[in-house]
Coordinates of C-alpha atoms in Angstrom, one line a residue:
X1 CA 53.2 96.2 111.9
X2 CA 54.5 93.2 113.5
X3 CA 55.1 91.9 109.8
X4 CA 56.5 95.3 109.3
X5 CA 59.0 94.9 112.3
X6 CA 60.1 91.4 111.2
X7 CA 61.1 91.9 107.6
X8 CA 62.4 95.5 109.7
X9 CA 64.9 93.2 111.2
X10 CA 65.8 90.6 108.4
X11 CA 66.4 93.5 106.7
X12 CA 69.0 95.2 108.6
X13 CA 70.2 92.2 109.7
X14 CA 71.3 91.3 106.0
X15 CA 72.1 94.8 104.8
X16 CA 74.8 94.5 108.8
X17 CA 76.3 90.9 107.4
X18 CA 76.6 92.0 104.1
X19 CA 79.4 95.5 105.2
X20 CA 80.2 94.2 108.8
X21 CA 78.5 91.4 110.2
X22 CA 80.8 88.5 107.6
X23 CA 83.8 90.3 107.8
X24 CA 83.2 89.4 112.3
X25 CA 82.0 86.0 111.0
X26 CA 85.4 85.9 109.0
X27 CA 87.6 87.0 111.6
X28 CA 85.8 84.7 114.5
X29 CA 86.5 81.8 112.6
X30 CA 89.9 82.8 112.1
X31 CA 90.6 82.9 115.2
X32 CA 89.2 80.0 116.2
X33 CA 90.8 77.8 113.8
X34 CA 94.0 79.4 114.8
X35 CA 94.0 78.7 118.3
X36 CA 93.2 74.8 117.2
X37 CA 96.1 74.6 114.8
X38 CA 94.2 74.1 112.0
X39 CA 95.8 77.5 110.4
X40 CA 99.3 76.0 108.5
X41 CA 100.8 77.8 105.8
X42 CA 102.0 75.3 103.1
X43 CA 105.5 75.6 102.2
X44 CA 106.1 73.7 99.4
X45 CA 110.1 74.3 97.5
X46 CA 110.9 77.7 98.3
X47 CA 112.8 76.8 95.6
X48 CA 109.9 77.0 93.2
X49 CA 110.8 79.9 90.0
X50 CA 108.7 79.0 87.0
X51 CA 108.7 81.1 83.9
X52 CA 106.2 83.9 84.1
X53 CA 104.1 85.5 81.0
X54 CA 103.4 89.2 82.4
X55 CA 100.1 89.7 79.7
X56 CA 99.1 93.0 78.9
X57 CA 96.0 93.8 77.3
X58 CA 96.8 97.5 76.6
X59 CA 94.8 100.3 74.7
X60 CA 95.9 103.8 74.0
X61 CA 98.5 103.3 76.5
X62 CA 100.8 106.0 75.3
X63 CA 101.0 107.7 78.0
X64 CA 102.1 105.0 80.2
X65 CA 104.1 102.8 78.0
X66 CA 107.4 103.9 78.8
X67 CA 106.8 103.6 82.8
X68 CA 105.3 100.6 82.4
X69 CA 107.9 98.6 80.8
X70 CA 110.6 100.1 82.8
X71 CA 109.2 98.5 85.0
X72 CA 108.3 95.3 84.4
X73 CA 111.9 95.3 83.7
X74 CA 112.9 96.7 87.3
X75 CA 111.1 93.3 89.2
X76 CA 112.9 91.1 91.6
X77 CA 112.7 88.3 89.5
X78 CA 114.9 86.3 87.0
X79 CA 114.6 88.7 84.1
X80 CA 115.6 85.0 81.8
X81 CA 112.1 84.0 83.2
X82 CA 110.2 86.5 82.4
X83 CA 108.6 87.1 79.0
X84 CA 106.3 90.4 78.7
X85 CA 103.4 89.6 76.1
X86 CA 101.1 92.9 75.3
X87 CA 97.6 92.8 73.3
X88 CA 97.0 96.2 71.7
X89 CA 94.5 95.3 69.9
X90 CA 92.6 99.5 68.1
X91 CA 94.3 101.4 69.6
X92 CA 96.1 104.1 67.6
X93 CA 97.4 106.3 69.2
X94 CA 101.1 104.7 68.4
X95 CA 101.3 102.1 71.3
X96 CA 101.9 99.4 69.8
X97 CA 105.2 101.0 66.9
X98 CA 106.3 102.3 70.2
X99 CA 106.3 98.4 72.1
X100 CA 108.1 97.2 69.1
X101 CA 111.2 99.4 69.8
X102 CA 111.9 97.6 73.5
X103 CA 113.6 94.6 73.2
X104 CA 112.7 91.2 74.4
X105 CA 108.8 92.0 74.4
X106 CA 105.9 90.7 72.6
X107 CA 103.7 92.7 70.8
X108 CA 100.2 91.6 69.0
X109 CA 98.6 94.1 67.4
X110 CA 95.2 94.6 64.8
X111 CA 93.5 97.4 63.7
X112 CA 89.7 96.1 65.2
X113 CA 88.6 96.9 68.8
X114 CA 86.8 94.3 69.7
X115 CA 87.7 94.9 73.8
X116 CA 89.8 93.7 76.4
X117 CA 88.3 89.9 76.3
X118 CA 88.6 89.5 73.2
X119 CA 92.0 90.5 73.6
X120 CA 92.9 88.6 75.9
X121 CA 91.5 85.6 74.8
X122 CA 93.3 85.8 71.7
X123 CA 96.4 86.4 73.6
X124 CA 96.3 83.6 76.0
X125 CA 96.6 81.4 72.5
X126 CA 100.7 82.4 72.4
X127 CA 101.6 81.9 76.8
X128 CA 104.0 79.3 76.3
X129 CA 104.5 79.9 80.2
X130 CA 103.2 77.5 83.2
X131 CA 102.4 80.6 84.7
X132 CA 100.8 83.7 83.4
X133 CA 100.4 87.0 85.1
X134 CA 97.9 89.6 84.5
X135 CA 98.7 93.1 85.1
X136 CA 96.7 96.7 83.9
X137 CA 99.0 98.6 81.7
X138 CA 98.6 101.9 83.5
X139 CA 99.9 100.5 87.0
X140 CA 102.9 99.9 88.4
X141 CA 104.1 96.9 90.2
X142 CA 105.7 96.2 93.3
X143 CA 109.0 95.5 93.2
X144 CA 108.4 91.6 94.6
X145 CA 105.4 91.5 93.1
X146 CA 106.6 88.5 91.1
X147 CA 108.1 86.6 93.2
X148 CA 105.3 87.3 95.8
X149 CA 102.6 86.0 93.4
X150 CA 104.7 82.3 92.7
X151 CA 105.4 82.0 95.9
X152 CA 101.9 80.6 96.8
X153 CA 102.0 78.5 93.6
X154 CA 104.4 76.0 95.7
X155 CA 101.1 74.9 96.9
X156 CA 99.2 73.1 94.1
X157 CA 95.6 73.5 95.4
X158 CA 96.1 77.0 94.6
X159 CA 95.1 77.3 90.9
X160 CA 94.8 81.1 90.9
X161 CA 96.9 84.7 93.3
X162 CA 95.8 88.0 93.3
X163 CA 97.4 90.7 94.2
X164 CA 96.4 93.8 95.8
X165 CA 95.6 97.2 93.9
X166 CA 96.7 100.3 95.7
X167 CA 95.3 103.5 95.6
X168 CA 97.8 106.5 95.7
X169 CA 96.8 108.9 98.2
X170 CA 97.2 112.9 98.1
X171 CA 97.8 115.4 100.7
X172 CA 94.6 116.4 99.7
X173 CA 92.3 114.2 98.5
X174 CA 88.8 114.5 97.3
X175 CA 86.4 112.5 98.5
X176 CA 87.3 109.6 95.7
X177 CA 91.0 109.2 96.5
X178 CA 89.5 109.3 100.2
X179 CA 86.7 106.5 99.8
X180 CA 88.9 104.2 97.7
X181 CA 91.4 104.5 100.0
X182 CA 89.2 103.3 102.4
X183 CA 87.4 100.8 101.1
X184 CA 90.4 99.3 99.6
X185 CA 92.0 98.7 103.1
X186 CA 88.8 97.2 104.6
X187 CA 88.9 94.7 101.2
X188 CA 91.9 93.9 101.4
X189 CA 91.7 92.8 105.2
X190 CA 88.7 90.7 104.7
X191 CA 90.8 89.4 101.4
X192 CA 93.6 88.1 103.6
X193 CA 90.8 86.5 106.1
X194 CA 89.1 84.9 103.0
X195 CA 92.3 83.2 101.9
X196 CA 92.8 81.6 105.1
X197 CA 89.6 80.5 105.9
X198 CA 89.2 78.4 101.7
X199 CA 89.5 80.9 98.9
X200 CA 89.0 84.8 97.6
X201 CA 85.7 85.3 96.0
X202 CA 87.3 87.1 93.2
X203 CA 90.7 88.9 91.9
X204 CA 92.0 92.3 91.0
X205 CA 92.5 92.7 87.2
X206 CA 95.6 95.2 88.8
X207 CA 97.6 92.3 88.9
X208 CA 96.2 88.5 89.3
X209 CA 98.1 85.9 88.0
X210 CA 97.0 82.0 87.2
X211 CA 97.6 78.1 86.3
X212 CA 98.1 78.8 82.5
X213 CA 96.5 74.9 82.2
X214 CA 93.6 76.0 84.3
X215 CA 92.8 79.0 81.7
X216 CA 89.3 78.7 79.4
X217 CA 88.1 81.7 77.3
X218 CA 85.6 83.7 78.4
X219 CA 82.7 84.9 76.6
X220 CA 83.4 88.0 74.5
X221 CA 80.4 90.2 76.8
X222 CA 82.3 89.6 80.0
X223 CA 82.4 92.9 81.9
X224 CA 84.3 91.6 84.6
X225 CA 86.7 89.3 83.1
X226 CA 89.3 89.0 86.4
X227 CA 86.1 88.4 88.4
X228 CA 85.4 85.6 85.7
X229 CA 88.3 83.9 85.4
X230 CA 89.1 83.6 88.4
X231 CA 86.2 81.8 89.9
X232 CA 85.7 79.8 86.6
X233 CA 89.1 78.7 88.2
X234 CA 88.8 78.0 91.8
X235 CA 85.1 76.1 90.8
X236 CA 87.5 73.7 89.2
X237 CA 88.7 72.9 92.5
X238 CA 91.1 75.1 93.2
X239 CA 92.2 77.6 95.4
X240 CA 92.6 82.0 94.9
X241 CA 94.8 83.2 97.2
X242 CA 96.2 87.0 98.2
X243 CA 99.4 88.7 98.8
X244 CA 99.1 91.8 99.7
X245 CA 102.8 91.4 99.1
X246 CA 102.2 91.7 95.5
X247 CA 100.9 94.6 94.4
X248 CA 100.4 96.8 91.9
X249 CA 99.4 100.7 92.4
X250 CA 96.9 103.2 90.5
X251 CA 95.9 106.7 91.1
X252 CA 92.8 107.2 92.8
X253 CA 90.0 108.1 90.2
X254 CA 89.9 112.0 89.2
X255 CA 86.9 112.5 91.0
X256 CA 83.6 110.9 92.1
X257 CA 81.8 111.2 88.6
X258 CA 84.9 109.3 87.1
X259 CA 84.8 106.5 89.9
X260 CA 80.5 106.2 89.9
X261 CA 81.1 105.9 85.8
X262 CA 83.7 102.9 87.2
X263 CA 81.4 101.4 89.7
X264 CA 78.2 101.6 87.5
X265 CA 80.1 99.4 85.2
X266 CA 81.5 96.6 87.8
X267 CA 78.1 97.0 89.7
X268 CA 76.7 96.2 85.8
X269 CA 79.1 93.6 85.6
X270 CA 78.9 91.6 89.4
X271 CA 75.0 91.2 87.6
X272 CA 76.9 89.5 84.8
X273 CA 78.5 87.4 87.1
X274 CA 76.2 86.3 89.5
X275 CA 73.5 85.0 86.7
X276 CA 76.6 82.8 85.1
X277 CA 77.9 81.4 87.6
X278 CA 74.0 81.0 89.0
X279 CA 76.1 77.5 89.6
X280 CA 77.6 78.7 92.3
X281 CA 75.0 79.7 94.2
X282 CA 74.8 76.0 95.2
X283 CA 76.3 75.9 98.4
X284 CA 76.2 72.1 98.9
X285 CA 77.8 71.1 95.4
X286 CA 80.4 74.3 96.2
X287 CA 80.3 74.6 100.0
X288 CA 82.4 77.1 101.8
X289 CA 83.2 79.1 98.9
X290 CA 79.8 79.1 97.9
X291 CA 79.6 80.4 101.7
X292 CA 81.9 82.8 100.7
X293 CA 80.9 84.1 97.1
X294 CA 77.2 84.6 98.2
X295 CA 78.5 86.4 102.0
X296 CA 80.9 88.5 100.5
X297 CA 79.8 89.2 96.8
X298 CA 76.1 88.0 95.8
X299 CA 74.6 89.6 98.0
X300 CA 76.3 93.2 97.5
X301 CA 75.4 92.9 94.2
X302 CA 72.1 91.9 94.5
X303 CA 69.6 92.5 97.5
X304 CA 71.6 94.1 99.8
X305 CA 71.7 97.7 97.7
X306 CA 67.3 97.1 97.6
X307 CA 67.1 97.0 101.3
X308 CA 68.8 99.5 102.2
X309 CA 66.4 101.4 99.7
X310 CA 62.9 99.6 102.0
X311 CA 64.7 100.0 104.9
X312 CA 63.7 103.8 104.6
X313 CA 60.5 103.9 104.3
X314 CA 59.6 101.1 106.9
X315 CA 61.7 102.2 109.1
X316 CA 59.6 105.7 108.4
X317 CA 56.6 103.5 109.5
X318 CA 57.5 102.1 112.5
X319 CA 58.6 105.0 113.2
X320 CA 55.5 107.3 112.9
X321 CA 53.6 103.9 114.6
X322 CA 56.1 104.5 117.8
X323 CA 56.1 108.6 117.8
X324 CA 58.4 110.2 115.5
X325 CA 60.1 111.4 118.4
X326 CA 60.4 109.6 121.0
X327 CA 63.5 108.1 121.8
X328 CA 62.7 104.1 121.2
X329 CA 64.4 101.9 119.1
X330 CA 62.9 102.5 115.5
X331 CA 63.1 106.6 116.5
X332 CA 66.3 106.6 117.0
X333 CA 67.6 104.4 114.0
X334 CA 65.0 106.6 111.3
X335 CA 66.2 109.6 112.6
X336 CA 70.2 108.0 112.5
X337 CA 70.0 107.2 109.1
X338 CA 68.6 110.3 108.4
X339 CA 72.2 111.7 109.8
X340 CA 73.5 109.7 107.2
X341 CA 71.8 110.6 104.2
X342 CA 72.1 114.1 105.3
X343 CA 76.0 113.4 106.0
X344 CA 76.4 111.8 102.3
X345 CA 74.2 115.5 101.4
X346 CA 76.6 117.7 103.1
X347 CA 80.0 115.2 101.9
X348 CA 79.1 115.4 98.0
X349 CA 78.4 119.1 99.0
X350 CA 81.8 120.0 100.3
X351 CA 83.1 117.8 97.4
X352 CA 82.0 119.9 94.4
X353 CA 83.5 123.8 96.9
X354 CA 86.9 121.8 97.1
X355 CA 86.3 121.2 101.3
X356 CA 88.1 118.6 102.4
X357 CA 86.7 117.0 105.1
X358 CA 87.7 112.7 105.0
X359 CA 84.7 112.0 107.4
X360 CA 81.6 112.8 105.6
X361 CA 83.7 111.3 102.7
X362 CA 82.4 107.5 104.3
X363 CA 79.3 108.3 103.8
X364 CA 79.3 109.9 100.4
X365 CA 81.7 106.8 99.1
X366 CA 78.9 104.2 100.6
X367 CA 76.0 106.0 99.2
X368 CA 77.7 106.7 95.6
X369 CA 78.6 102.3 96.0
X370 CA 75.0 101.6 96.2
X371 CA 73.9 104.0 93.5
X372 CA 76.3 102.3 91.4
X373 CA 74.8 99.4 92.0
X374 CA 71.1 100.7 90.5
X375 CA 72.4 102.3 87.9
X376 CA 74.4 99.1 87.0
X377 CA 71.6 97.3 86.9
X378 CA 69.4 98.8 84.9
X379 CA 72.4 99.7 82.3
X380 CA 73.2 95.5 82.4
X381 CA 69.5 95.0 81.3
X382 CA 69.3 97.8 78.8
X383 CA 72.0 96.4 77.2
X384 CA 74.2 99.4 76.9
X385 CA 77.3 98.4 78.9
X386 CA 80.2 98.4 76.0
X387 CA 82.6 96.3 76.3
X388 CA 85.7 98.0 75.2
X389 CA 87.0 99.5 78.1
X390 CA 86.8 103.4 78.8
X391 CA 89.9 103.8 81.0
X392 CA 88.5 106.5 84.0
X393 CA 90.1 109.5 84.4
X394 CA 92.9 109.5 86.9
X395 CA 94.1 111.9 90.4
X396 CA 97.5 112.7 89.9
X397 CA 99.8 111.2 92.1
X398 CA 102.5 110.8 94.6
X399 CA 105.3 108.5 96.6
X400 CA 102.4 107.6 98.8
X401 CA 100.4 104.6 98.6
X402 CA 97.6 103.2 100.2
X403 CA 95.5 99.9 99.9

């Protein structure tokens, strides 16, 4: 029984560390660094205003095209220094033809659909500017997005800058919208602390930029292009920085089913990334970057979901040995788990009944996140995840947005 207790406490610690402990540790480190005067922002050349390419890999984006083009042309950055480049491979809804009606927009198109990565690899050969900014066709950028991203490249140590993904908020959020919004608010704070410590661990595909000279082609079957591109830049000795003032806005998933579909793809890509970036696990070679990568990403995509599953039967055995209905530590923790998953089940029930109770969407979304890891792992092992991107159905939009 002592062995069970040791395994239980180790598992509980890792789970806590993965979701909350790392954030608490980061906060503590950042506070100490600030007190010691080690956290000094790099100002650089305030007049740094290079030419940039706004790169959009798009598949059948006719519905969003006009809004995206107008949004890109209204950004607060000298338009003569912004090149718009769209790669529309495989699109058959009139997207490339419509794009050609706009002035000063480069369009690369071929009828074959080989996936987003193939389109990016092909399109990057035509990028001539020192900075390339990647964005999705169905997202709107904040007015100062380009200006705020470019600002951080004043520091020569910065190789990649990630913007912030914001989720449209609705008056009566679904579990997908509420959960996704809360998740991104927490992730946003972690990214700020990660960047201040050393480097963000991966960029948001909705909006991120790299120095063009650091680009390297990515394997055609890559599932998380933004993650792989940005981490490989960091592995070259550069840092990934984060600026929440550079943001992209999109709607939340229409429902939890659509959100689960998206999360499963991300999870499958996470497993693939951990395998392909195996050398980044070497903390003796990559130091702080490895520590951040393991703490913020690897544990969540691998060990932690498995430990969550193990914790239930393990806790039950220990609680039963202690007295299932006693007030001992193991029985309290066991019934706490039961209550948490019951809340997740109730959240699912209320979601299906169109009853909005946001407090229950937190355990429900947490459950969906971890379920997606198992489904994503299974899909990756079966090799059934396509590299062709498929847009998840999104909910309606409003003018209010949350991170």
